[in-house]
C-alpha positions as CSV (number, residue, x, y, z in Angstrom):
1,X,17.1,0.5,7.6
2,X,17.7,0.6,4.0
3,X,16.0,3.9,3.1
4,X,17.8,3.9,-0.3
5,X,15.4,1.6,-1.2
6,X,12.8,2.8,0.7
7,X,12.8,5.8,-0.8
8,X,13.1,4.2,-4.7
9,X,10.1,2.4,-3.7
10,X,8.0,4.8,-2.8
11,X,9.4,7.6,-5.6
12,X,8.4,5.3,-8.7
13,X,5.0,5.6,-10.6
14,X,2.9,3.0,-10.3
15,X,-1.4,4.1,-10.2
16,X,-3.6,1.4,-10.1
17,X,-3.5,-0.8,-13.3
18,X,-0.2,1.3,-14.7
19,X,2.2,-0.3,-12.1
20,X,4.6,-1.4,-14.4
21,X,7.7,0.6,-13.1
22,X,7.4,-0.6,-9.7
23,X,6.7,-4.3,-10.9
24,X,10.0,-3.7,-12.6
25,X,11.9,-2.4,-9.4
26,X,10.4,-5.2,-7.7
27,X,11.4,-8.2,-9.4
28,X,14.5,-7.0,-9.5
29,X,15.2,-7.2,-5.8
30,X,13.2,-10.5,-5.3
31,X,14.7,-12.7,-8.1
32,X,17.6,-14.0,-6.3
33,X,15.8,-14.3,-2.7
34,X,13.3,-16.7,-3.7
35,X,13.0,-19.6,-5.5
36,X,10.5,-19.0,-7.5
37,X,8.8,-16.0,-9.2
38,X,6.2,-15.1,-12.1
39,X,3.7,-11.9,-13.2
40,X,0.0,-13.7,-13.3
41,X,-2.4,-12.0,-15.9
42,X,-3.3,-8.9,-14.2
43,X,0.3,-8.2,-13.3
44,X,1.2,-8.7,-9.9
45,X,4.1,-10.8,-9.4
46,X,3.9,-14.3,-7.1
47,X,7.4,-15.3,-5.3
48,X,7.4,-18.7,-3.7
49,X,10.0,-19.6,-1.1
50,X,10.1,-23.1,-0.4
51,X,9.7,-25.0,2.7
52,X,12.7,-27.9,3.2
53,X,10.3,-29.9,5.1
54,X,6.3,-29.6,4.6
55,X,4.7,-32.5,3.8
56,X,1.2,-31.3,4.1
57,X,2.3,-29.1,1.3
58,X,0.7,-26.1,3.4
59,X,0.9,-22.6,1.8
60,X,1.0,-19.0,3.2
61,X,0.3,-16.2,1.2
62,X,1.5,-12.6,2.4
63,X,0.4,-9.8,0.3
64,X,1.7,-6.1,-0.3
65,X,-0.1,-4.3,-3.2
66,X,2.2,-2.1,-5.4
67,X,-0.5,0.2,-6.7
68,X,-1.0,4.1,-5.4
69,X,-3.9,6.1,-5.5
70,X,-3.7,8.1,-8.8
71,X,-5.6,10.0,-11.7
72,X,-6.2,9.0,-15.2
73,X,-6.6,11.4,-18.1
74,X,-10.3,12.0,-19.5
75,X,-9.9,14.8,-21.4
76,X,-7.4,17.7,-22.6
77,X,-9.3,20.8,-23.7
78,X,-8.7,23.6,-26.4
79,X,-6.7,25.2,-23.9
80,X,-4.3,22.7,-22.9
81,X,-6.2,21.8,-19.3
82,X,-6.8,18.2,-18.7
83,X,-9.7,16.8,-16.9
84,X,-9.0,13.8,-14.5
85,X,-11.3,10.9,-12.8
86,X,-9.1,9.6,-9.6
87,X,-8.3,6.1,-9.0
88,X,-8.4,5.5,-5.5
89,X,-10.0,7.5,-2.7
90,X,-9.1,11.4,-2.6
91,X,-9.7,14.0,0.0
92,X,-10.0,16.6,-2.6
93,X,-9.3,20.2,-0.3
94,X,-5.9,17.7,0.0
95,X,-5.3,18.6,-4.2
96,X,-5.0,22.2,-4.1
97,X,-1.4,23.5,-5.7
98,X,-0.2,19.8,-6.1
99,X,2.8,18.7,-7.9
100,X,1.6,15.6,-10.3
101,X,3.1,13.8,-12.7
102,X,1.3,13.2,-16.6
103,X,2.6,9.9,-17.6
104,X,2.0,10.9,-21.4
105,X,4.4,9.6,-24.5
106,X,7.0,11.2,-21.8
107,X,6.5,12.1,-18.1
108,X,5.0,15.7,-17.8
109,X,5.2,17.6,-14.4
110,X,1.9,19.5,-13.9
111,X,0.0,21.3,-11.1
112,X,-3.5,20.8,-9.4
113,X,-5.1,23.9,-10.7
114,X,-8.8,25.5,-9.2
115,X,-10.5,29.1,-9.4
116,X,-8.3,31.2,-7.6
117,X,-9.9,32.5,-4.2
118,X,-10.0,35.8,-5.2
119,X,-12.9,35.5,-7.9
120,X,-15.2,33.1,-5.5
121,X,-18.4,34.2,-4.7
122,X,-18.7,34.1,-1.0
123,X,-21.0,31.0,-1.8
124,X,-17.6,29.3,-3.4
125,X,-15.3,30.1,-0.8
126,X,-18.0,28.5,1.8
127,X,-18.6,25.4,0.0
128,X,-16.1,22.3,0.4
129,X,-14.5,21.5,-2.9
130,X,-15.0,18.7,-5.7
131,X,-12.7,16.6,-7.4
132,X,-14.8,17.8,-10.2
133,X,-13.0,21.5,-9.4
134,X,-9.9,20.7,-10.6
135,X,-7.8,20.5,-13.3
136,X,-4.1,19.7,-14.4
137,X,-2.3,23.0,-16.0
138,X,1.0,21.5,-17.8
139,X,2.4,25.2,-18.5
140,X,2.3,24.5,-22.0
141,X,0.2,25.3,-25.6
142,X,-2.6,23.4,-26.4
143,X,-1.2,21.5,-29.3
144,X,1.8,20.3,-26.8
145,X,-0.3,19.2,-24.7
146,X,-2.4,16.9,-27.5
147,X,1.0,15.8,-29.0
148,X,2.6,14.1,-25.8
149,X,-1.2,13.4,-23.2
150,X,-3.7,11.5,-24.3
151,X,-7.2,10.0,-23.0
152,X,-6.5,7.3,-20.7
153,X,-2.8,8.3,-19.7
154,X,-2.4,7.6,-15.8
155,X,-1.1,10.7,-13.3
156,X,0.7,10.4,-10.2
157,X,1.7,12.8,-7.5
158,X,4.9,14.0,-7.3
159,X,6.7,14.2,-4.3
160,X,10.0,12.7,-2.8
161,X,11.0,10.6,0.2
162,X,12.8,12.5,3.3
163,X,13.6,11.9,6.6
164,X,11.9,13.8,9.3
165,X,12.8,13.0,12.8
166,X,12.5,9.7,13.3
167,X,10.1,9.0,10.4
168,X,10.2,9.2,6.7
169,X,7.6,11.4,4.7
170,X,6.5,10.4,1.1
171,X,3.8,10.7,-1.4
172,X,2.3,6.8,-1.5
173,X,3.6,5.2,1.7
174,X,0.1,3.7,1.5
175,X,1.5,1.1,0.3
176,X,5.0,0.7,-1.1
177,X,6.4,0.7,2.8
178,X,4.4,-3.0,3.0
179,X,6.2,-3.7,-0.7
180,X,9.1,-2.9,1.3
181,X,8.5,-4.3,4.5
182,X,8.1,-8.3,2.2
183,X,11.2,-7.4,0.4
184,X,13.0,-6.9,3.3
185,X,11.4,-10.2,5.0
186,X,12.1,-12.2,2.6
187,X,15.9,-11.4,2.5
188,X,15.8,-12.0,6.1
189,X,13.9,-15.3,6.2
190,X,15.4,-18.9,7.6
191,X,14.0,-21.8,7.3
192,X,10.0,-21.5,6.9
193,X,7.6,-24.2,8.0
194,X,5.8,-23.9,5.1
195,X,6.0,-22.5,1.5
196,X,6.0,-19.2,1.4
197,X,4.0,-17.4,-1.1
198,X,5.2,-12.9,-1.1
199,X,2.4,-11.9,-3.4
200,X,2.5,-8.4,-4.7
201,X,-0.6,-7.4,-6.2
202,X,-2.1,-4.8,-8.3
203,X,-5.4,-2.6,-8.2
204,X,-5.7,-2.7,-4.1
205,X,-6.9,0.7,-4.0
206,X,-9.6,0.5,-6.4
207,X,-11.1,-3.3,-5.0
208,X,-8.7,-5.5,-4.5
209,X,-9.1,-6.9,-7.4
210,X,-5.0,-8.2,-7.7
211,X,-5.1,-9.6,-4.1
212,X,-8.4,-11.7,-4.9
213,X,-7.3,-13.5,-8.2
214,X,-3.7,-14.1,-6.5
215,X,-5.6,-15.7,-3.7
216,X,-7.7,-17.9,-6.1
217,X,-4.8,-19.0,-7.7
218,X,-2.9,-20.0,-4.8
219,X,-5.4,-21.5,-2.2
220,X,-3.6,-20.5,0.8
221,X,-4.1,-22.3,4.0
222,X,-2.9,-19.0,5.8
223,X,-2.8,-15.5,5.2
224,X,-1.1,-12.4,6.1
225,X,-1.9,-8.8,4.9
226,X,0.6,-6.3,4.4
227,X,-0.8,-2.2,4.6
228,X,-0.7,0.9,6.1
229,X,-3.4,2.0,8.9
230,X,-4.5,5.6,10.1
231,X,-2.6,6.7,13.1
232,X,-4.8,9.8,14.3
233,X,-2.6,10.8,16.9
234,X,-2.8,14.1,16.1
235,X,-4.0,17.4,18.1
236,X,-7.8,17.5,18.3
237,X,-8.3,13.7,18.4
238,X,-9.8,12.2,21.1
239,X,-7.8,8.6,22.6
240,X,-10.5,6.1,21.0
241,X,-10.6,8.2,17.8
242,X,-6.6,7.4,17.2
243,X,-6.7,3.8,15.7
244,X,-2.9,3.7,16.0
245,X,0.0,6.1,17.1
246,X,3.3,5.8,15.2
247,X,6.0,5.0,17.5
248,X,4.0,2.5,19.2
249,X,5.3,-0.3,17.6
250,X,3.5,-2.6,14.3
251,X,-0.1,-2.9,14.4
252,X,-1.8,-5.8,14.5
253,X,-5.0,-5.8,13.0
254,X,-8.3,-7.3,14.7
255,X,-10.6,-5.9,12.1
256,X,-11.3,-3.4,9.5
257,X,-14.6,-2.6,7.2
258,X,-14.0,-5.9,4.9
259,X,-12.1,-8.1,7.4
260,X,-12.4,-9.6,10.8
261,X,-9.3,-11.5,11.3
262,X,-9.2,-14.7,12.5
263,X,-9.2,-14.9,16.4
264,X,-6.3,-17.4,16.1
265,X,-3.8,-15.5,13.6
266,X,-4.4,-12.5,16.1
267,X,-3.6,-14.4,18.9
268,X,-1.0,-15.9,17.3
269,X,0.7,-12.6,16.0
270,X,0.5,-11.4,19.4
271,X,2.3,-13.6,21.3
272,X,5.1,-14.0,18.6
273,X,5.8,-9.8,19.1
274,X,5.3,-10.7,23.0
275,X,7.9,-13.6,22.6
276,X,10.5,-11.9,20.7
277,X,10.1,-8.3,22.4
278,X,8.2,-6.7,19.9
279,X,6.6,-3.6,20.1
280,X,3.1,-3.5,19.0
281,X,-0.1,-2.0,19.1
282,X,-3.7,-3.4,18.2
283,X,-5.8,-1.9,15.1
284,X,-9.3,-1.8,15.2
285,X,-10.6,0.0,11.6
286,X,-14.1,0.6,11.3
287,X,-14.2,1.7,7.8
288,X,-11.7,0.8,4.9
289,X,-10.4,-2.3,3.7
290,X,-7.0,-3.8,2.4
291,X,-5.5,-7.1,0.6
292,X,-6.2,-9.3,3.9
293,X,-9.8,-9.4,2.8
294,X,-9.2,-11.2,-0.5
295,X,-6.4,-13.3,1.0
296,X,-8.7,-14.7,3.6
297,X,-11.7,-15.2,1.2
298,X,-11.2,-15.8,-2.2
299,X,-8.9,-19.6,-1.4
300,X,-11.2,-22.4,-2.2
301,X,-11.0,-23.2,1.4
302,X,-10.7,-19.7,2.6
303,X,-7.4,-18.9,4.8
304,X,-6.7,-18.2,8.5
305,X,-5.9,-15.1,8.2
306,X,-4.4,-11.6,9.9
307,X,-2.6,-8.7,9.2
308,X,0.2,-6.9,9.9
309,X,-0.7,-2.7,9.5
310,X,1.8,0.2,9.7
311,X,0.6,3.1,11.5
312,X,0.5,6.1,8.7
313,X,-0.3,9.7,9.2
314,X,-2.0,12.0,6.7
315,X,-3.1,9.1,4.5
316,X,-3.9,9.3,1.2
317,X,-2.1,12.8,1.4
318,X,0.8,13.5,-0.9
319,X,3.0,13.6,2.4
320,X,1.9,10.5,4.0
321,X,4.6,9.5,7.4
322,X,5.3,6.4,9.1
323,X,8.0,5.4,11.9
324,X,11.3,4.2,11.0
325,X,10.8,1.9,14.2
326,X,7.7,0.8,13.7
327,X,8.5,-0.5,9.8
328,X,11.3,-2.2,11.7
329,X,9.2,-4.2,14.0
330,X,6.6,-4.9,11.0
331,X,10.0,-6.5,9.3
332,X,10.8,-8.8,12.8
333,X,7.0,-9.4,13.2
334,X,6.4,-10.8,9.6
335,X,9.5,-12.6,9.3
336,X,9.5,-14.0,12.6
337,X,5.6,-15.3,12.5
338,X,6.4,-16.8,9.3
339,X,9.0,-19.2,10.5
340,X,7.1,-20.2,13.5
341,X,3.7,-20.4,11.9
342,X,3.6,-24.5,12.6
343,X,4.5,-23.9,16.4
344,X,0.9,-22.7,17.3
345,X,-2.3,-25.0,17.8
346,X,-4.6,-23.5,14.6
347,X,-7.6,-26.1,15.4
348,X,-10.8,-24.0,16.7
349,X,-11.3,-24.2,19.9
């Protein structure tokens, strides 16, 4: 597995609506694997890899957004202290003592600051924090700070990729593994069926917004989401809690709290892992949503669509882990599915 890459992928800032650095780092590693490629207006960049032989002109779109959950500047005060809204969903007892990153007129490293424990009231110490409780101290003056940060400037966390057993660790796995898991399909792709549309969009984690106009634009006949999925395999949780367990191969994704997939893509994507000896593992998420949901919606038509989910601990974490053999299967799963796609009856029956 190429976790040089990996590991740029996941490194680079990119919150949602700022992802301009990992636009960059993407198009650079796509432009010669496809045959075609543009940025649409709200930036996320469209690949197409075209079928030899499709005369129904049938399109699939697979999407991986680029975006990461991240802060944006709302105010620096006489102090030097910036105040933050997040973009994206936050655990906030998960902020205390962070590392971030103030993408000013230059990049700033700055820490998640709070009240220090040992001046709580014993109401403070009881209560779970806010968002609202922190702030960003950059360890310099005031008029620094106003020079170089301004209102609106996005913040990112800062943390680098490592290996850990048989897993890598990272701040935003969620989702720059799927950005890498397309990537990777698409340099491995043969001959496809059908033109092949890698889509990968911005503003996922604040509504999907990228994933929706992409879809819109395109008018897929199929679709195929690209994201991470919680794997509570951890002590305390109970077997039904889990959702998925790394090491138990790709996840294939029934439902989650904006999509039911179609009964024929997950059908579909199942036998293709049982016919090539791919290890999976079904995902059933009650509550959060992903790309899939515009893909399979927002088509004139609307799309057959499924998705392909990699199980992810401590999401939305700055530490967030995933399997190296599970990414791998993700890679076989998608690229395989995608050459066979016109080999399975798709009429309802």
């Amino acid at each position: 597995m190429n976790v040089e890459l990996l590991k740029k992928i996941c490194e680079v800032a990119g919150a949602p609506g700022f992802e301009e650095r990992v636009r960059q780092l993407v198009i650079k590693e796509v432009e010669s694997l496809v045959d075609h490629w543009e940025v649409d207006n709200m930036g996320s960049v469209i690949t197409v890899k075209k079928s030899k032989n499709n005369p129904d002109e049938k399109k699939v779109m697979v999407a991986a957004h680029m975006d990461e959950i991240g802060f944006i500047v709302t105010h620096v005060d006489d102090n030097g202290f910036i105040r933050f809204h997040t973009l994206g969903g936050f655990d906030p007892k998960t902020l205390t003592a962070q590392r971030v990153i103030v993408h000013g007129k230059e990049d700033l490293i700055g820490v998640m600051g709070s009240k220090p424990i040992h001046v709580m009231t014993p109401e403070e110490r009881n209560k779970n924090p806010k968002n609202t409780d922190y702030f960003i101290d950059l360890g310099m003056k005031a008029d620094e700070v106003k020079e170089l940060v301004s209102v609106g400037n996005p913040i990112t966390r800062e943390r680098e990729l490592i290996e850990m057993g048989g897993c890598v660790n990272c701040k935003s796995i969620d989702n720059r593994v799927s950005v890498f898991i397309l990537i990777e399909a698409l340099r491995q792709l043969d001959e496809v069926p059908y033109d092949v549309y890698g889509v990968f969009t911005v503003q996922e984690e604040v509504g999907i917004r990228g994933a929706n106009v992409a879809a819109h634009s395109i008018n897929p006949d199929f679709g195929i989401g690209l994201d991470t999925t919680i794997a509570f395999d951890l002590p305390g949780a109970q077997a039904h809690q889990k959702i998925t367990s790394l090491g138990e191969g790709a996840a294939i994704k029934v439902m989650d709290g904006s999509t039911i997939c179609d009964y024929r893509m997950v059908e579909f994507m199942k036998q293709t892992a049982e016919k090539n000896n791919i290890k999976w593992q079904p995902e059933v998420l009650t509550a959060g949503g992903t790309d899939t949901a515009g893909v399979q919606r927002m088509g004139k038509q609307g799309s057959i669509a499924g998705a392909i989910s990699i199980p992810t601990r401590h999401l939305h974490q700055v530490i967030e882990m995933a399997n190296k053999e599970d990414i791998d299967s993700c890679i076989r799963l998608l690229k395989v599915s995608l050459e066979t796609l016109d080999q399975y009856d798709w009429s309802h029956r």
